[in-house]
mmCIF file of C-alpha atoms in Angstrom:
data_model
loop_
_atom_site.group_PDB
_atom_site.id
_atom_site.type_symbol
_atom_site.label_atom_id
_atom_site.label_comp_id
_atom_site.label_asym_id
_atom_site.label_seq_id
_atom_site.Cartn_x
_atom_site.Cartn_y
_atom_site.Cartn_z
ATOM 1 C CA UNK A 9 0.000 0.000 0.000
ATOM 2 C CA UNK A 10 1.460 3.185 -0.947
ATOM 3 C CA UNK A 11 1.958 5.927 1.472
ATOM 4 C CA UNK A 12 -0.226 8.621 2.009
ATOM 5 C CA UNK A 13 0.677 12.215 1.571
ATOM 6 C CA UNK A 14 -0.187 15.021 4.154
ATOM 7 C CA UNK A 15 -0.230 18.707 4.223
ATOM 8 C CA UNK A 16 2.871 20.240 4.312
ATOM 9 C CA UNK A 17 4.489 17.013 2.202
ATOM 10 C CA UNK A 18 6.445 18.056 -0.914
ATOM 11 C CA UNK A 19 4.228 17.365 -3.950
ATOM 12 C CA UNK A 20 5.563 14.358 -6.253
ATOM 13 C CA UNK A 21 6.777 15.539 -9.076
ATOM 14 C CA UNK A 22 5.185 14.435 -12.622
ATOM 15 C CA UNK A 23 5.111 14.079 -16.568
ATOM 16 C CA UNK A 24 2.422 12.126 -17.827
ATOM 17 C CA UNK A 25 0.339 12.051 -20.950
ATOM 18 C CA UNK A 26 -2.273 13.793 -21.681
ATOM 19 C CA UNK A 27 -5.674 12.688 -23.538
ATOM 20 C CA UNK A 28 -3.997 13.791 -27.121
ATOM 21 C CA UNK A 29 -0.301 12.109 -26.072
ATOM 22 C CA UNK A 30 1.224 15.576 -25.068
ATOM 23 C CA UNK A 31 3.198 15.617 -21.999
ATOM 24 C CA UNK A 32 1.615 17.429 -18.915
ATOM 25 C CA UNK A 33 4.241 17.937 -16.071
ATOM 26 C CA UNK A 34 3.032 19.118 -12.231
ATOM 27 C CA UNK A 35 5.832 21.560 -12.722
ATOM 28 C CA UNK A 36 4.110 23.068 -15.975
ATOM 29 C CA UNK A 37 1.602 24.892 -13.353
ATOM 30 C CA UNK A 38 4.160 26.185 -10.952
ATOM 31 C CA UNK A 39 2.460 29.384 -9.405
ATOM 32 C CA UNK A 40 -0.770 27.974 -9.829
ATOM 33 C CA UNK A 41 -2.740 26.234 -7.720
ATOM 34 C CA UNK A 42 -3.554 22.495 -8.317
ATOM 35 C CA UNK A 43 -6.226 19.990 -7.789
ATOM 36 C CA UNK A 44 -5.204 16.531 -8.824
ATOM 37 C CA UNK A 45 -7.284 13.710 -8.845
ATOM 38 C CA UNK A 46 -7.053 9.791 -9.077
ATOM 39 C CA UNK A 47 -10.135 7.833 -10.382
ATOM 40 C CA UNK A 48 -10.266 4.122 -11.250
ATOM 41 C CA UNK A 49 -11.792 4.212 -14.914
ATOM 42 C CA UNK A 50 -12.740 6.343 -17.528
ATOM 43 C CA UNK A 51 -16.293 5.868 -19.077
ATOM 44 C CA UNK A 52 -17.541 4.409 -15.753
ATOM 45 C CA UNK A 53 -20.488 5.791 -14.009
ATOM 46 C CA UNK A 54 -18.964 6.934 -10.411
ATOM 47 C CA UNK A 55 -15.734 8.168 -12.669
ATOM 48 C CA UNK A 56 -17.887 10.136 -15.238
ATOM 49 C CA UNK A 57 -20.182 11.935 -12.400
ATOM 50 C CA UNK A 58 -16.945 13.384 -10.842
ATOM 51 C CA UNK A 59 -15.349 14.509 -13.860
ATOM 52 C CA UNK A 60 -18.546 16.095 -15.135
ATOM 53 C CA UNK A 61 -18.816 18.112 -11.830
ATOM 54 C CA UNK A 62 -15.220 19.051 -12.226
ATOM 55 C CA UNK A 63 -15.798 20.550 -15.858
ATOM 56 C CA UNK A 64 -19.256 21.917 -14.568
ATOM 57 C CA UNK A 65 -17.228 23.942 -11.646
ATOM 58 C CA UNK A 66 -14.352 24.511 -13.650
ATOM 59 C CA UNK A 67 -14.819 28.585 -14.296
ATOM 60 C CA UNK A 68 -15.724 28.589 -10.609
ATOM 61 C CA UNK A 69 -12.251 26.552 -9.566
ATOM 62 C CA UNK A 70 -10.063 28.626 -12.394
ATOM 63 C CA UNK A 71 -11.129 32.255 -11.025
ATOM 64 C CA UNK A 72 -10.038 30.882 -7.503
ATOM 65 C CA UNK A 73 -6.439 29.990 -8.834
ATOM 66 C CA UNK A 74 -6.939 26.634 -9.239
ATOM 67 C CA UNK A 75 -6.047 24.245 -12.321
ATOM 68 C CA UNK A 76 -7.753 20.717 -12.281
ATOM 69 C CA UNK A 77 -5.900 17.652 -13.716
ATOM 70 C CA UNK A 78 -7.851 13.817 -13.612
ATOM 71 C CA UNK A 79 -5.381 10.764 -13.615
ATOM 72 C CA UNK A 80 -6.091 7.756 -14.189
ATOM 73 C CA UNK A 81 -4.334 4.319 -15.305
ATOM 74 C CA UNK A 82 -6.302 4.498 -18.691
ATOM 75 C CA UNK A 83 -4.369 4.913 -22.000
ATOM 76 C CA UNK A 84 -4.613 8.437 -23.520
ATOM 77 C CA UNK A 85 -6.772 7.051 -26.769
ATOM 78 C CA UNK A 86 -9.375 5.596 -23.837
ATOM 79 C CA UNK A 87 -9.318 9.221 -21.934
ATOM 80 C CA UNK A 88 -9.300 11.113 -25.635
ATOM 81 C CA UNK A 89 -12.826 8.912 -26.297
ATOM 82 C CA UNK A 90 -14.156 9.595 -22.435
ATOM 83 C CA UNK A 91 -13.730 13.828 -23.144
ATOM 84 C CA UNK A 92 -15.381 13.633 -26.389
ATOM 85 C CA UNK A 93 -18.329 11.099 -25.244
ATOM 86 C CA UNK A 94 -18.316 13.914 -22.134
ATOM 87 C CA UNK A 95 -17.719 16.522 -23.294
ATOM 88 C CA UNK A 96 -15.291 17.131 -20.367
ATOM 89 C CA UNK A 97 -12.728 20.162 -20.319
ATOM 90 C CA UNK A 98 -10.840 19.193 -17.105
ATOM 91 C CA UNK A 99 -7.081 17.313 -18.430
ATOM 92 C CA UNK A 100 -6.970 14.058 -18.258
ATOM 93 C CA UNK A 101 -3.806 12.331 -17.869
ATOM 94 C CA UNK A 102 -2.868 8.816 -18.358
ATOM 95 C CA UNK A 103 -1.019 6.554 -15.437
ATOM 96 C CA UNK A 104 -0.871 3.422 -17.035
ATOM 97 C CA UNK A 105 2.074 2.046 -14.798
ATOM 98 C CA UNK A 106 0.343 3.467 -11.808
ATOM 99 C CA UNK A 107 3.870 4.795 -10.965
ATOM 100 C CA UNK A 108 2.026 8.426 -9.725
ATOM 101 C CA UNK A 109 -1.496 7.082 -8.605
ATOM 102 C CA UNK A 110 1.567 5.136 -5.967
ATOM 103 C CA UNK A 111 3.522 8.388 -5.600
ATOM 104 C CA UNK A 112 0.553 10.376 -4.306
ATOM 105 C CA UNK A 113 -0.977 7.671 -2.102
ATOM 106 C CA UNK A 114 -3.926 6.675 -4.355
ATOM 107 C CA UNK A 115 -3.419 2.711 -5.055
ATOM 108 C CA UNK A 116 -3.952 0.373 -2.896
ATOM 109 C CA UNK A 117 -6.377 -2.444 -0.780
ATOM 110 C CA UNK A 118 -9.754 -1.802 -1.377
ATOM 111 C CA UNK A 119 -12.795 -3.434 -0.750
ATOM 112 C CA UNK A 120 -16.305 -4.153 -2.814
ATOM 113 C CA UNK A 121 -18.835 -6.707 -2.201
ATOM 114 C CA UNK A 122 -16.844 -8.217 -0.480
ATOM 115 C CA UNK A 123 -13.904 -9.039 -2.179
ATOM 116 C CA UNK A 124 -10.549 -7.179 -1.520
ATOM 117 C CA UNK A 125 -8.164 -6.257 -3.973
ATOM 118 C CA UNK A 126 -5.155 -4.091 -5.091
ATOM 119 C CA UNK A 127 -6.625 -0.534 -7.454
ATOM 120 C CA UNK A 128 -7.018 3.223 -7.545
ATOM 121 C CA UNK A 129 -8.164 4.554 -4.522
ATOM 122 C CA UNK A 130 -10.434 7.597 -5.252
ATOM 123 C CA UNK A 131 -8.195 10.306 -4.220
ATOM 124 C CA UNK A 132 -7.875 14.508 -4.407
ATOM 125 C CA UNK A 133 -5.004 16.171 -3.771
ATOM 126 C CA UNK A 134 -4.671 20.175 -3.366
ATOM 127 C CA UNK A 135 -1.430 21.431 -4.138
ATOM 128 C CA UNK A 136 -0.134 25.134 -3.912
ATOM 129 C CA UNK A 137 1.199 27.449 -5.779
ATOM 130 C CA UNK A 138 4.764 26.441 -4.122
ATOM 131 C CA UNK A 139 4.292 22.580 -5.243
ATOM 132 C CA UNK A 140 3.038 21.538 -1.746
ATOM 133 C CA UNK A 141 0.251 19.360 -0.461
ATOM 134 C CA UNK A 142 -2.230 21.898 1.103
ATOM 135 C CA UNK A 143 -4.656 19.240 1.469
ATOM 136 C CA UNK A 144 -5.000 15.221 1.060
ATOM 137 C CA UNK A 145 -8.084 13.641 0.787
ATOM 138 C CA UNK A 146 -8.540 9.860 0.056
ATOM 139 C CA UNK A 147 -11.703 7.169 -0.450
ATOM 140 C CA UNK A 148 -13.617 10.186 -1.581
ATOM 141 C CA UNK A 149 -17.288 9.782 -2.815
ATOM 142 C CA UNK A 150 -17.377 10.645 -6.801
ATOM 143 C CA UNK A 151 -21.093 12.109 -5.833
ATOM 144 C CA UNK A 152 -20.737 15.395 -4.307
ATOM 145 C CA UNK A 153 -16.899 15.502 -3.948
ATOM 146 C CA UNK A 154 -16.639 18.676 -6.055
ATOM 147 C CA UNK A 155 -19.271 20.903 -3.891
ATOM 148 C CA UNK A 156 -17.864 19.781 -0.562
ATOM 149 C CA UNK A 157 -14.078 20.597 -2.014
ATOM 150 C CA UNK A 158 -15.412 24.161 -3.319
ATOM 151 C CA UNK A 159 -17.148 24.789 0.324
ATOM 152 C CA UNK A 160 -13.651 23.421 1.961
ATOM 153 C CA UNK A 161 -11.742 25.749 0.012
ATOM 154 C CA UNK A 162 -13.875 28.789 0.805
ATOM 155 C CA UNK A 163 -14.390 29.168 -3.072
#
């Protein structure tokens, strides 16, 4: 089970590709603020809901500062099909190794019906402008995850 970052913790650094193949680095929004989450799937129910909300609160989360970026281990050509089905304007970046989804603390046991088993743990991270955690929050709920993060952030 991966370790799980807290506030204050130096964010990992990052490169990873984006829905069209382009490389998106953590460091490429240095001086911005930073919400990165981890989701198990794209084109999934739970998955899609959060995402949608994301690009629905977008304007609302960009005049605050804040830049939103969606990993998961999908391949770019899978999270290219999920923004155009979605119509999603968040980035979407591609963790196929799971080396990152590790890095931040968002793979590992989980349990459903049942059954446990190693995957992505639905995860948000908040880093700052400086390229630290400001907040770390893990086995979120895709349903309502964006409001309460908005209302947490005083946005």
């Amino acid at each position: 089970m991966s370790e799980r970052l807290q506030p204050g913790d130096v964010a990992p650094a990052f490169t990873l590709p984006d829905a069209d193949g382009n490389d998106v680095s953590l460091s490429d929004h240095k001086g911005r603020k930073v919400i990165v989450y981890f989701y198990p799937a794209a084109l999934t129910p739970g998955c899609t809901k959060q995402a949608c909300d994301f690009t629905d609160n977008l304007e609302v989360l960009a005049s605050a500062g804040y830049d939103v970026i969606g990993i998961s281990p999908d391949a770019p050509e899978k999270l290219a099909k999920f923004r155009e089905k979605e119509s999603l304007r968040v980035t979407l970046l591609a963790d196929p190794d799971k080396k990152v989804t590790e890095a931040f603390g968002a793979y590992g046991e989980k349990k459903n019906y049942g059954k446990t088993y190693m995957g992505v743990i639905r995860s948000t991270v908040v880093v700052d402008e400086e390229g630290k955690v400001e907040r770390a929050l893990y086995n979120v709920r895709a349903t309502g995850h964006v409001a309460k993060i908005i209302k947490d952030l005083d946005i």
